[in-house]
Amino acid sequence: MKSRLAVLAAAGLTALGLSAPAALASTPASAAVPAALSAPAAEPPIRLSAPPVSMAPGGWQHLGVFYDNPGTEFQGAFTITADFAGIAGFAKAEFVEPEHEDCTVTGTKVTCPSGYLGFDGLRAGAHDRLATIAVRALPGAKLGDRGTVTVSADVPGRTVNAVTAKVGVGGPDLVMKMAKHNERPKAGAKLPLPFVLSNEGTEPVTDVLFTAEASYGLQLGGDHRNCSYRPGAIVGADGPLLGMWSTFQCRIKGTFAPGKSYRLAIPAGIRVAEYASSSETFFIRVDEDNAANRKAWRKGLKVRTGTGPELTFMTVPTAASTGLGDTGRDVNRYNSHYYGTVSVAGGADFATVGTTVRGKAGAKVQATVKLRNKGAAYFLSAREVQGVLKLPQGVSVVKADPACAARKRADGTVSYYLCTVTPPGGRGFVKPGDEFAYTFTLKLEKTLENVSGTFSTRFNLDASTDPNPANNTAKLRVNPRSA
């Protein structure tokens, strides 16, 4: 956090205005003076936001302050000011980011330079964190104590709309509880998610967000009109990125009272796809429905709204305790979710396909070898599997496949060719049935009969993900006695 922001030198822009001297007052209209140059359009204001926070008596909370910059990117130094007058008497607060050592205190106001924020400006079109403030309840603070913290920023040349965040002692505590799921299901099985949601805090919650995420081999069910869906889609070529995950988020209406427990009226579940890998992950959570939580999930991604019956919660007779956690508007956000892993038997099965070439001494021939996933499962990271071609003596490469590169010995001679696996469309993983072909132009340097090289599969990490190593090597035959 010690990387200071570079200070941007201000560029002075002077608006030009032209006026006619008195001696030219009778100049004809055809010699009119040019109009003044128009000033650049004003930047839209930067907006600050901060979700409300609550804490248990004696507890603490991180108050996150965020900015939305609808204008152009700002590069340069600025200051952030927080006024803690509204919480005096029941809480104390200090900046965590920017670090408070370089802040200036004036009465109840604390002003900090942006130099320790750890980023290089206010990005255009961004919704991002601006500051983090630690708020702690003072000894003697009581349930029901309420106040506000006002945060503003002074950004040269820009208007910033300040935010007033609500801070209180006591609050709701949404707790999710679920029995352990089946960690070793078969492909095609359905995993029920029979969780119970309880409010173990001291205040009710009005409306919640139910969010579920699952990796590519797990299928999220449901089609509800109060839910937004984002099916799994691969982005980039760097393996399992966020875009691989299927996700939905539901805005569920209702009042969730302290001491009460609830379950979904329509049970949720996850289906294990036939192509599931040996390692899959899912995550479910419930949060208070507010703009900050909704925006954090969407992050500008396109979603589809469901069309089916509304998803709702119903009360269950299980009584919830009313203890308080340590932090949060939801006073303990760390008990509002469930994280699970699934291991499916089977897996990917990389098989190699060899070939046969024939020719006399000096002949140039084409040889195509292949690598294909014959298994039922996808393979998580294409970068972790490669093809290795080793040629017999007397055979050289005139032209290698573009996806293959020579690996040489210390004396400069070629030991083998290493071929990368590049799925189509920028995918970072290998689907069942994916096939990768590599074509070489070879030269038979001498008369050869019944000799062969090999084309094999190499795993950079754990070869155990391929349950059938017997088909991982195939032959490249040269002039065999029998085909």
CSV table of C-alpha atoms in Angstrom, one decimal:
chain,number,residue,atom,x,y,z
A,1,MET,CA,0.0,0.0,0.0
A,2,LYS,CA,3.0,2.3,-0.1
A,3,SER,CA,2.9,3.1,-3.8
A,4,ARG,CA,2.2,6.8,-4.0
A,5,LEU,CA,0.0,8.2,-6.8
A,6,ALA,CA,1.9,10.3,-9.3
A,7,VAL,CA,0.8,13.9,-9.2
A,8,LEU,CA,-0.6,15.0,-12.5
A,9,ALA,CA,0.6,18.5,-13.6
A,10,ALA,CA,-2.4,20.7,-14.3
A,11,ALA,CA,-2.7,21.9,-17.9
A,12,GLY,CA,-3.9,25.5,-18.0
A,13,LEU,CA,-6.7,25.9,-20.5
A,14,THR,CA,-7.5,29.6,-21.3
A,15,ALA,CA,-10.8,30.4,-23.1
A,16,LEU,CA,-10.1,32.8,-26.0
A,17,GLY,CA,-12.5,35.8,-26.6
A,18,LEU,CA,-12.0,38.3,-29.4
A,19,SER,CA,-13.4,41.9,-29.5
A,20,ALA,CA,-13.2,44.6,-32.2
A,21,PRO,CA,-11.3,47.8,-31.4
A,22,ALA,CA,-13.2,51.1,-31.5
A,23,ALA,CA,-11.6,52.2,-34.8
A,24,LEU,CA,-13.2,49.2,-36.5
A,25,ALA,CA,-16.7,49.7,-35.0
A,26,SER,CA,-18.1,50.3,-38.5
A,27,THR,CA,-16.6,47.2,-40.0
A,28,PRO,CA,-19.1,45.5,-42.4
A,29,ALA,CA,-20.9,42.4,-41.3
A,30,SER,CA,-18.9,40.3,-43.8
A,31,ALA,CA,-15.8,41.0,-41.7
A,32,ALA,CA,-17.3,39.9,-38.5
A,33,VAL,CA,-15.0,38.8,-35.6
A,34,PRO,CA,-14.8,35.0,-35.1
A,35,ALA,CA,-16.9,33.6,-32.2
A,36,ALA,CA,-15.2,32.7,-29.0
A,37,LEU,CA,-13.9,29.1,-28.7
A,38,SER,CA,-16.3,26.9,-26.7
A,39,ALA,CA,-15.1,25.6,-23.4
A,40,PRO,CA,-14.8,21.8,-22.9
A,41,ALA,CA,-17.9,20.1,-21.6
A,42,ALA,CA,-18.0,19.7,-17.8
A,43,GLU,CA,-17.2,16.3,-16.4
A,44,PRO,CA,-20.1,14.5,-14.6
A,45,PRO,CA,-19.7,14.3,-10.9
A,46,ILE,CA,-18.0,11.4,-9.2
A,47,ARG,CA,-20.5,9.7,-6.8
A,48,LEU,CA,-19.5,8.1,-3.5
A,49,SER,CA,-21.5,5.3,-1.8
A,50,ALA,CA,-21.2,3.3,1.3
A,51,PRO,CA,-23.6,0.5,2.5
A,52,PRO,CA,-24.9,0.8,6.1
A,53,VAL,CA,-22.9,-1.1,8.8
A,54,SER,CA,-23.7,-2.4,12.3
A,55,MET,CA,-21.8,-4.1,15.0
A,56,ALA,CA,-22.3,-6.0,18.2
A,57,PRO,CA,-21.6,-4.2,21.5
A,58,GLY,CA,-17.9,-4.3,21.8
A,59,GLY,CA,-17.6,-5.3,18.2
A,60,TRP,CA,-16.2,-3.7,15.1
A,61,GLN,CA,-16.9,-3.3,11.4
A,62,HIS,CA,-15.1,-2.2,8.2
A,63,LEU,CA,-17.0,0.6,6.5
A,64,GLY,CA,-16.3,0.4,2.7
A,65,VAL,CA,-16.5,3.6,0.7
A,66,PHE,CA,-16.9,3.2,-3.1
A,67,TYR,CA,-16.8,5.6,-6.0
A,68,ASP,CA,-18.6,5.6,-9.3
A,69,ASN,CA,-16.8,7.7,-12.0
A,70,PRO,CA,-19.1,8.2,-15.1
A,71,GLY,CA,-16.5,10.6,-16.6
A,72,THR,CA,-13.0,10.3,-17.8
A,73,GLU,CA,-10.2,8.7,-15.8
A,74,PHE,CA,-8.6,10.8,-13.2
A,75,GLN,CA,-4.8,10.5,-12.6
A,76,GLY,CA,-3.4,12.4,-9.8
A,77,ALA,CA,-3.4,13.2,-6.1
A,78,PHE,CA,-6.5,13.9,-4.1
A,79,THR,CA,-7.7,13.8,-0.5
A,80,ILE,CA,-10.5,12.0,1.3
A,81,THR,CA,-12.2,13.4,4.4
A,82,ALA,CA,-14.4,11.6,6.9
A,83,ASP,CA,-16.5,13.3,9.6
A,84,PHE,CA,-17.0,11.1,12.6
A,85,ALA,CA,-19.2,13.6,14.6
A,86,GLY,CA,-22.3,11.5,14.0
A,87,ILE,CA,-20.9,8.5,15.9
A,88,ALA,CA,-19.3,10.3,18.8
A,89,GLY,CA,-20.4,8.8,22.1
A,90,PHE,CA,-20.8,5.2,21.0
A,91,ALA,CA,-18.1,4.4,18.5
A,92,LYS,CA,-14.6,5.4,17.3
A,93,ALA,CA,-13.2,5.1,13.8
A,94,GLU,CA,-10.0,5.4,11.8
A,95,PHE,CA,-8.9,4.9,8.2
A,96,VAL,CA,-7.5,1.6,7.2
A,97,GLU,CA,-7.1,2.6,3.6
A,98,PRO,CA,-5.6,5.1,3.1
A,99,GLU,CA,-3.3,4.4,6.0
A,100,HIS,CA,-4.0,6.8,8.8
A,101,GLU,CA,-0.4,7.6,9.7
A,102,ASP,CA,-0.4,10.5,7.2
A,103,CYS,CA,-3.9,11.8,7.9
A,104,THR,CA,-4.7,15.2,9.4
A,105,VAL,CA,-7.2,15.4,12.3
A,106,THR,CA,-9.3,18.6,12.7
A,107,GLY,CA,-11.9,18.2,15.4
A,108,THR,CA,-14.1,15.3,14.3
A,109,LYS,CA,-12.8,15.3,10.8
A,110,VAL,CA,-10.0,13.2,9.4
A,111,THR,CA,-8.4,14.1,6.0
A,112,CYS,CA,-6.1,11.6,4.3
A,113,PRO,CA,-4.0,11.8,1.1
A,114,SER,CA,-4.7,9.3,-1.6
A,115,GLY,CA,-1.1,8.3,-1.9
A,116,TYR,CA,-1.4,5.0,0.0
A,117,LEU,CA,-4.5,3.8,-1.7
A,118,GLY,CA,-2.6,1.3,-3.8
A,119,PHE,CA,-4.1,2.2,-7.1
A,120,ASP,CA,-3.2,4.9,-9.7
A,121,GLY,CA,-6.3,7.0,-10.1
A,122,LEU,CA,-10.1,6.9,-10.4
A,123,ARG,CA,-10.9,4.7,-13.4
A,124,ALA,CA,-13.4,5.8,-16.0
A,125,GLY,CA,-16.7,4.0,-15.7
A,126,ALA,CA,-15.6,2.2,-12.6
A,127,HIS,CA,-17.4,1.2,-9.5
A,128,ASP,CA,-14.5,0.6,-7.1
A,129,ARG,CA,-13.4,0.9,-3.5
A,130,LEU,CA,-12.2,4.4,-2.5
A,131,ALA,CA,-11.5,3.9,1.2
A,132,THR,CA,-11.9,1.5,4.1
A,133,ILE,CA,-12.7,2.8,7.6
A,134,ALA,CA,-12.6,0.7,10.7
A,135,VAL,CA,-15.5,1.4,13.1
A,136,ARG,CA,-15.4,0.0,16.7
A,137,ALA,CA,-18.1,0.2,19.4
A,138,LEU,CA,-17.0,2.0,22.5
A,139,PRO,CA,-17.4,0.4,26.0
A,140,GLY,CA,-20.9,1.1,27.1
A,141,ALA,CA,-22.3,1.2,23.6
A,142,LYS,CA,-25.9,-0.1,23.7
A,143,LEU,CA,-28.1,-2.0,21.2
A,144,GLY,CA,-29.9,0.6,19.2
A,145,ASP,CA,-27.2,3.3,19.2
A,146,ARG,CA,-27.3,4.9,15.8
A,147,GLY,CA,-25.2,7.5,14.0
A,148,THR,CA,-23.7,8.5,10.6
A,149,VAL,CA,-20.2,8.9,9.1
A,150,THR,CA,-20.0,11.4,6.2
A,151,VAL,CA,-17.2,10.9,3.6
A,152,SER,CA,-16.2,13.4,0.9
A,153,ALA,CA,-13.3,13.7,-1.5
A,154,ASP,CA,-11.4,16.7,-3.0
A,155,VAL,CA,-10.4,15.7,-6.5
A,156,PRO,CA,-8.9,18.6,-8.5
A,157,GLY,CA,-11.1,19.7,-11.4
A,158,ARG,CA,-13.9,17.3,-10.5
A,159,THR,CA,-17.1,17.5,-8.5
A,160,VAL,CA,-17.6,14.7,-6.0
A,161,ASN,CA,-20.9,13.9,-4.4
A,162,ALA,CA,-20.3,13.0,-0.7
A,163,VAL,CA,-22.0,10.1,1.0
A,164,THR,CA,-23.4,9.8,4.5
A,165,ALA,CA,-23.2,6.2,5.8
A,166,LYS,CA,-25.4,4.8,8.6
A,167,VAL,CA,-23.6,3.1,11.5
A,168,GLY,CA,-25.3,1.3,14.4
A,169,VAL,CA,-24.9,-1.1,17.3
A,170,GLY,CA,-26.9,-4.3,16.9
A,171,GLY,CA,-28.5,-5.4,13.7
A,172,PRO,CA,-29.5,-8.4,11.7
A,173,ASP,CA,-27.4,-11.5,11.5
A,174,LEU,CA,-28.4,-13.8,8.6
A,175,VAL,CA,-27.1,-17.3,9.2
A,176,MET,CA,-27.2,-20.1,6.6
A,177,LYS,CA,-27.1,-23.7,7.9
A,178,MET,CA,-27.1,-26.8,5.7
A,179,ALA,CA,-26.2,-30.5,6.2
A,180,LYS,CA,-23.1,-31.7,4.5
A,181,HIS,CA,-23.6,-32.4,0.9
A,182,ASN,CA,-22.6,-35.6,-1.1
A,183,GLU,CA,-19.0,-34.9,-2.1
A,184,ARG,CA,-18.7,-37.9,-4.4
A,185,PRO,CA,-21.8,-38.0,-6.6
A,186,LYS,CA,-22.1,-39.8,-9.9
A,187,ALA,CA,-22.4,-37.8,-13.2
A,188,GLY,CA,-26.1,-36.9,-13.7
A,189,ALA,CA,-26.9,-36.9,-10.0
A,190,LYS,CA,-28.8,-34.0,-8.4
A,191,LEU,CA,-27.4,-32.4,-5.3
A,192,PRO,CA,-30.2,-30.9,-3.1
A,193,LEU,CA,-29.4,-27.7,-1.2
A,194,PRO,CA,-31.8,-27.8,1.7
A,195,PHE,CA,-30.4,-24.9,3.7
A,196,VAL,CA,-32.2,-23.1,6.5
A,197,LEU,CA,-31.8,-19.3,6.8
A,198,SER,CA,-32.1,-17.8,10.2
A,199,ASN,CA,-31.9,-14.2,11.5
A,200,GLU,CA,-29.8,-14.5,14.7
A,201,GLY,CA,-29.4,-10.8,15.1
A,202,THR,CA,-31.5,-8.1,16.9
A,203,GLU,CA,-33.1,-6.4,13.9
A,204,PRO,CA,-35.2,-7.6,11.0
A,205,VAL,CA,-34.1,-7.6,7.4
A,206,THR,CA,-36.4,-6.4,4.6
A,207,ASP,CA,-35.7,-8.3,1.4
A,208,VAL,CA,-32.7,-10.5,0.7
A,209,LEU,CA,-30.4,-11.6,-2.2
A,210,PHE,CA,-29.9,-15.3,-2.7
A,211,THR,CA,-26.8,-15.9,-4.8
A,212,ALA,CA,-25.5,-19.2,-6.2
A,213,GLU,CA,-22.4,-19.9,-8.2
A,214,ALA,CA,-21.2,-23.2,-9.7
A,215,SER,CA,-18.2,-24.3,-11.7
A,216,TYR,CA,-18.6,-25.5,-15.3
A,217,GLY,CA,-19.4,-29.1,-14.5
A,218,LEU,CA,-22.3,-28.3,-12.2
A,219,GLN,CA,-25.6,-27.0,-13.5
A,220,LEU,CA,-27.7,-24.6,-11.6
A,221,GLY,CA,-31.5,-25.2,-12.0
A,222,GLY,CA,-34.5,-23.0,-11.7
A,223,ASP,CA,-36.1,-20.3,-13.8
A,224,HIS,CA,-37.8,-17.6,-11.6
A,225,ARG,CA,-38.9,-14.2,-12.6
A,226,ASN,CA,-37.3,-12.6,-9.6
A,227,CYS,CA,-33.9,-14.1,-10.5
A,228,SER,CA,-31.1,-13.0,-12.9
A,229,TYR,CA,-29.1,-15.8,-14.6
A,230,ARG,CA,-25.6,-15.8,-16.1
A,231,PRO,CA,-24.8,-19.2,-17.7
A,232,GLY,CA,-21.2,-20.4,-17.7
A,233,ALA,CA,-19.1,-18.8,-20.5
A,234,ILE,CA,-15.4,-19.0,-21.0
A,235,VAL,CA,-13.5,-15.8,-21.2
A,236,GLY,CA,-9.8,-15.6,-22.0
A,237,ALA,CA,-7.4,-18.4,-22.5
A,238,ASP,CA,-5.9,-18.4,-19.0
A,239,GLY,CA,-7.8,-21.4,-17.5
A,240,PRO,CA,-10.6,-21.2,-15.0
A,241,LEU,CA,-11.6,-17.6,-15.0
A,242,LEU,CA,-14.8,-16.1,-13.5
A,243,GLY,CA,-16.6,-16.5,-16.8
A,244,MET,CA,-16.5,-20.3,-16.4
A,245,TRP,CA,-19.0,-20.1,-13.5
A,246,SER,CA,-22.8,-20.3,-13.9
A,247,THR,CA,-24.4,-17.9,-11.6
A,248,PHE,CA,-27.8,-16.7,-10.5
A,249,GLN,CA,-29.0,-14.1,-8.0
A,250,CYS,CA,-32.6,-13.8,-6.8
A,251,ARG,CA,-34.2,-10.7,-5.1
A,252,ILE,CA,-36.6,-12.3,-2.6
A,253,LYS,CA,-39.1,-10.1,-0.9
A,254,GLY,CA,-40.1,-10.4,2.7
A,255,THR,CA,-39.3,-9.5,6.3
A,256,PHE,CA,-36.9,-11.8,8.0
A,257,ALA,CA,-37.4,-11.3,11.7
A,258,PRO,CA,-35.0,-11.8,14.6
A,259,GLY,CA,-35.3,-15.3,16.1
A,260,LYS,CA,-37.1,-16.7,13.0
A,261,SER,CA,-35.9,-19.4,10.5
A,262,TYR,CA,-36.8,-19.8,6.8
A,263,ARG,CA,-36.4,-22.1,3.9
A,264,LEU,CA,-37.0,-21.8,0.2
A,265,ALA,CA,-40.6,-22.6,-0.8
A,266,ILE,CA,-39.2,-24.2,-4.0
A,267,PRO,CA,-36.1,-26.3,-3.1
A,268,ALA,CA,-32.8,-25.4,-4.7
A,269,GLY,CA,-30.5,-27.9,-6.2
A,270,ILE,CA,-27.5,-28.5,-8.5
A,271,ARG,CA,-27.2,-31.1,-11.2
A,272,VAL,CA,-23.9,-32.9,-11.8
A,273,ALA,CA,-23.2,-32.7,-15.5
A,274,GLU,CA,-22.1,-35.8,-17.5
A,275,TYR,CA,-19.0,-33.9,-18.4
A,276,ALA,CA,-18.1,-32.9,-14.8
A,277,SER,CA,-14.5,-33.0,-13.9
A,278,SER,CA,-12.8,-34.6,-10.9
A,279,SER,CA,-12.9,-31.3,-9.1
A,280,GLU,CA,-16.0,-29.0,-9.1
A,281,THR,CA,-17.0,-26.2,-6.7
A,282,PHE,CA,-20.2,-24.4,-5.8
A,283,PHE,CA,-21.0,-21.5,-3.5
A,284,ILE,CA,-24.4,-20.2,-2.1
A,285,ARG,CA,-25.0,-17.2,0.1
A,286,VAL,CA,-27.8,-14.9,1.3
A,287,ASP,CA,-27.3,-11.1,1.8
A,288,GLU,CA,-29.4,-8.1,2.5
A,289,ASP,CA,-30.8,-6.7,-0.7
A,290,ASN,CA,-29.2,-3.4,-1.4
A,291,ALA,CA,-27.6,-1.7,-4.4
A,292,ALA,CA,-24.1,-2.3,-3.2
A,293,ASN,CA,-24.6,-6.1,-3.0
A,294,ARG,CA,-26.3,-6.3,-6.3
A,295,LYS,CA,-23.7,-4.2,-8.1
A,296,ALA,CA,-20.8,-6.3,-6.6
A,297,TRP,CA,-22.3,-9.4,-8.1
A,298,ARG,CA,-23.1,-8.1,-11.6
A,299,LYS,CA,-19.9,-6.2,-12.2
A,300,GLY,CA,-21.2,-5.0,-15.6
A,301,LEU,CA,-21.9,-8.6,-16.8
A,302,LYS,CA,-24.9,-9.3,-19.0
A,303,VAL,CA,-27.6,-11.4,-17.3
A,304,ARG,CA,-31.0,-13.0,-18.3
A,305,THR,CA,-34.1,-12.5,-16.2
A,306,GLY,CA,-36.1,-15.6,-15.5
A,307,THR,CA,-39.8,-16.1,-16.5
A,308,GLY,CA,-41.1,-18.7,-14.1
A,309,PRO,CA,-42.8,-18.6,-10.7
A,310,GLU,CA,-41.4,-16.2,-8.1
A,311,LEU,CA,-38.9,-17.7,-5.7
A,312,THR,CA,-39.8,-17.1,-2.1
A,313,PHE,CA,-38.9,-18.1,1.5
A,314,MET,CA,-41.3,-19.7,3.9
A,315,THR,CA,-41.1,-19.8,7.7
A,316,VAL,CA,-40.0,-23.0,9.4
A,317,PRO,CA,-40.7,-23.9,13.0
A,318,THR,CA,-37.0,-24.1,14.0
A,319,ALA,CA,-36.2,-21.3,16.4
A,320,ALA,CA,-33.1,-19.2,15.8
A,321,SER,CA,-30.9,-17.9,18.5
A,322,THR,CA,-30.4,-14.2,18.8
A,323,GLY,CA,-26.7,-14.0,19.5
A,324,LEU,CA,-24.6,-11.4,17.8
A,325,GLY,CA,-21.4,-11.9,15.8
A,326,ASP,CA,-18.5,-9.5,15.7
A,327,THR,CA,-18.8,-7.5,12.5
A,328,GLY,CA,-21.1,-6.4,9.7
A,329,ARG,CA,-24.4,-4.6,8.8
A,330,ASP,CA,-25.2,-8.3,8.8
A,331,VAL,CA,-23.3,-8.4,12.0
A,332,ASN,CA,-21.4,-11.6,11.0
A,333,ARG,CA,-21.3,-11.9,7.2
A,334,TYR,CA,-19.0,-15.0,7.5
A,335,ASN,CA,-21.9,-17.3,8.5
A,336,SER,CA,-24.2,-16.3,5.6
A,337,HIS,CA,-22.9,-18.7,3.0
A,338,TYR,CA,-22.1,-22.4,2.2
A,339,TYR,CA,-19.1,-23.5,0.1
A,340,GLY,CA,-18.9,-27.0,-1.3
A,341,THR,CA,-16.6,-29.2,-3.5
A,342,VAL,CA,-17.6,-32.2,-5.6
A,343,SER,CA,-15.4,-35.0,-6.9
A,344,VAL,CA,-16.8,-37.0,-9.8
A,345,ALA,CA,-15.3,-40.4,-10.8
A,346,GLY,CA,-14.1,-40.7,-14.4
A,347,GLY,CA,-12.4,-37.6,-15.8
A,348,ALA,CA,-10.8,-36.6,-19.0
A,349,ASP,CA,-9.1,-39.3,-21.1
A,350,PHE,CA,-6.5,-37.9,-23.5
A,351,ALA,CA,-5.8,-40.3,-26.3
A,352,THR,CA,-3.1,-39.9,-29.0
A,353,VAL,CA,-3.6,-40.8,-32.6
A,354,GLY,CA,-0.5,-41.7,-34.7
A,355,THR,CA,0.0,-42.1,-38.4
A,356,THR,CA,1.9,-43.9,-41.1
A,357,VAL,CA,4.1,-42.4,-43.8
A,358,ARG,CA,5.9,-44.0,-46.8
A,359,GLY,CA,8.6,-42.8,-49.1
A,360,LYS,CA,12.0,-43.3,-50.6
A,361,ALA,CA,15.3,-41.7,-49.4
A,362,GLY,CA,15.0,-37.9,-49.9
A,363,ALA,CA,11.3,-37.9,-50.1
A,364,LYS,CA,9.2,-35.2,-48.3
A,365,VAL,CA,6.0,-36.5,-46.7
A,366,GLN,CA,3.2,-35.0,-44.6
A,367,ALA,CA,2.4,-36.5,-41.2
A,368,THR,CA,-0.6,-35.6,-39.0
A,369,VAL,CA,-0.8,-36.7,-35.4
A,370,LYS,CA,-3.7,-36.0,-33.1
A,371,LEU,CA,-4.6,-35.5,-29.5
A,372,ARG,CA,-8.2,-35.9,-28.4
A,373,ASN,CA,-10.2,-36.0,-25.2
A,374,LYS,CA,-12.1,-39.3,-25.3
A,375,GLY,CA,-13.3,-39.0,-21.7
A,376,ALA,CA,-16.7,-37.9,-20.4
A,377,ALA,CA,-15.3,-35.0,-18.4
A,378,TYR,CA,-13.8,-31.7,-19.5
A,379,PHE,CA,-10.2,-30.9,-18.5
A,380,LEU,CA,-9.9,-27.8,-16.5
A,381,SER,CA,-6.7,-26.1,-17.9
A,382,ALA,CA,-5.6,-26.6,-21.5
A,383,ARG,CA,-2.2,-25.2,-20.6
A,384,GLU,CA,-1.5,-28.2,-18.4
A,385,VAL,CA,-1.6,-30.8,-21.2
A,386,GLN,CA,0.7,-31.0,-24.3
A,387,GLY,CA,1.6,-33.4,-27.1
A,388,VAL,CA,5.2,-34.6,-27.5
A,389,LEU,CA,6.5,-35.9,-30.9
A,390,LYS,CA,9.7,-37.9,-31.1
A,391,LEU,CA,11.0,-38.8,-34.5
A,392,PRO,CA,13.0,-41.9,-35.5
A,393,GLN,CA,16.6,-41.5,-36.6
A,394,GLY,CA,16.8,-40.6,-40.3
A,395,VAL,CA,13.7,-38.4,-40.3
A,396,SER,CA,14.0,-34.6,-40.0
A,397,VAL,CA,11.4,-31.8,-39.9
A,398,VAL,CA,11.1,-29.5,-42.9
A,399,LYS,CA,8.1,-27.6,-41.5
A,400,ALA,CA,6.6,-28.0,-38.1
A,401,ASP,CA,3.0,-27.4,-37.1
A,402,PRO,CA,2.6,-23.8,-35.9
A,403,ALA,CA,1.5,-25.1,-32.5
A,404,CYS,CA,4.6,-27.1,-32.0
A,405,ALA,CA,8.2,-26.0,-31.1
A,406,ALA,CA,11.5,-27.9,-31.2
A,407,ARG,CA,13.2,-28.7,-27.9
A,408,LYS,CA,16.9,-29.2,-28.3
A,409,ARG,CA,19.7,-31.0,-26.5
A,410,ALA,CA,22.8,-29.4,-25.3
A,411,ASP,CA,24.6,-30.1,-28.6
A,412,GLY,CA,21.9,-28.3,-30.6
A,413,THR,CA,20.2,-31.4,-32.0
A,414,VAL,CA,16.4,-31.7,-31.7
A,415,SER,CA,15.2,-34.0,-29.0
A,416,TYR,CA,11.5,-33.7,-29.6
A,417,TYR,CA,8.7,-31.3,-30.6
A,418,LEU,CA,6.3,-29.9,-27.9
A,419,CYS,CA,2.8,-29.2,-29.1
A,420,THR,CA,0.4,-26.9,-27.2
A,421,VAL,CA,-3.3,-27.5,-26.8
A,422,THR,CA,-5.4,-24.4,-27.8
A,423,PRO,CA,-9.2,-24.9,-27.7
A,424,PRO,CA,-11.3,-22.9,-30.1
A,425,GLY,CA,-13.0,-19.6,-29.1
A,426,GLY,CA,-10.4,-18.7,-26.5
A,427,ARG,CA,-11.6,-21.4,-24.1
A,428,GLY,CA,-9.3,-22.2,-21.3
A,429,PHE,CA,-10.4,-25.8,-20.9
A,430,VAL,CA,-10.8,-29.0,-23.1
A,431,LYS,CA,-14.2,-30.3,-23.7
A,432,PRO,CA,-15.1,-34.0,-24.2
A,433,GLY,CA,-14.6,-34.8,-27.8
A,434,ASP,CA,-12.2,-32.0,-28.5
A,435,GLU,CA,-9.5,-33.0,-31.0
A,436,PHE,CA,-6.2,-31.2,-31.8
A,437,ALA,CA,-4.4,-32.1,-35.0
A,438,TYR,CA,-0.7,-31.3,-35.7
A,439,THR,CA,0.7,-31.6,-39.3
A,440,PHE,CA,4.4,-31.8,-40.0
A,441,THR,CA,6.3,-31.9,-43.3
A,442,LEU,CA,9.0,-34.5,-42.9
A,443,LYS,CA,12.0,-35.5,-44.9
A,444,LEU,CA,13.3,-39.1,-45.1
A,445,GLU,CA,17.0,-38.5,-45.0
A,446,LYS,CA,17.9,-42.1,-46.0
A,447,THR,CA,16.3,-45.4,-46.9
A,448,LEU,CA,14.1,-46.4,-44.0
A,449,GLU,CA,12.1,-49.5,-43.3
A,450,ASN,CA,9.8,-50.4,-40.4
A,451,VAL,CA,11.0,-47.7,-38.1
A,452,SER,CA,8.8,-45.6,-35.8
A,453,GLY,CA,8.7,-42.6,-33.5
A,454,THR,CA,6.1,-41.7,-30.9
A,455,PHE,CA,3.5,-39.1,-30.2
A,456,SER,CA,2.5,-39.0,-26.5
A,457,THR,CA,0.6,-36.9,-24.0
A,458,ARG,CA,2.4,-34.9,-21.3
A,459,PHE,CA,0.8,-33.4,-18.2
A,460,ASN,CA,2.5,-30.5,-16.6
A,461,LEU,CA,1.0,-31.1,-13.2
A,462,ASP,CA,-1.0,-34.2,-12.1
A,463,ALA,CA,-1.3,-37.0,-14.7
A,464,SER,CA,-3.7,-38.8,-12.4
A,465,THR,CA,-6.5,-36.7,-13.8
A,466,ASP,CA,-6.3,-39.0,-16.9
A,467,PRO,CA,-7.7,-42.4,-15.7
A,468,ASN,CA,-6.6,-44.3,-18.8
A,469,PRO,CA,-2.8,-43.8,-19.4
A,470,ALA,CA,-2.8,-46.8,-21.8
A,471,ASN,CA,-3.8,-44.7,-24.8
A,472,ASN,CA,-1.5,-41.8,-24.1
A,473,THR,CA,1.2,-42.9,-26.6
A,474,ALA,CA,0.8,-43.6,-30.3
A,475,LYS,CA,3.3,-44.5,-33.1
A,476,LEU,CA,4.4,-42.5,-36.1
A,477,ARG,CA,5.4,-45.4,-38.5
A,478,VAL,CA,7.7,-45.0,-41.4
A,479,ASN,CA,7.5,-47.6,-44.2
A,480,PRO,CA,6.2,-50.4,-42.0
A,481,ARG,CA,6.2,-54.0,-43.4
A,482,SER,CA,2.5,-54.1,-42.9
A,483,ALA,CA,0.1,-51.2,-42.5
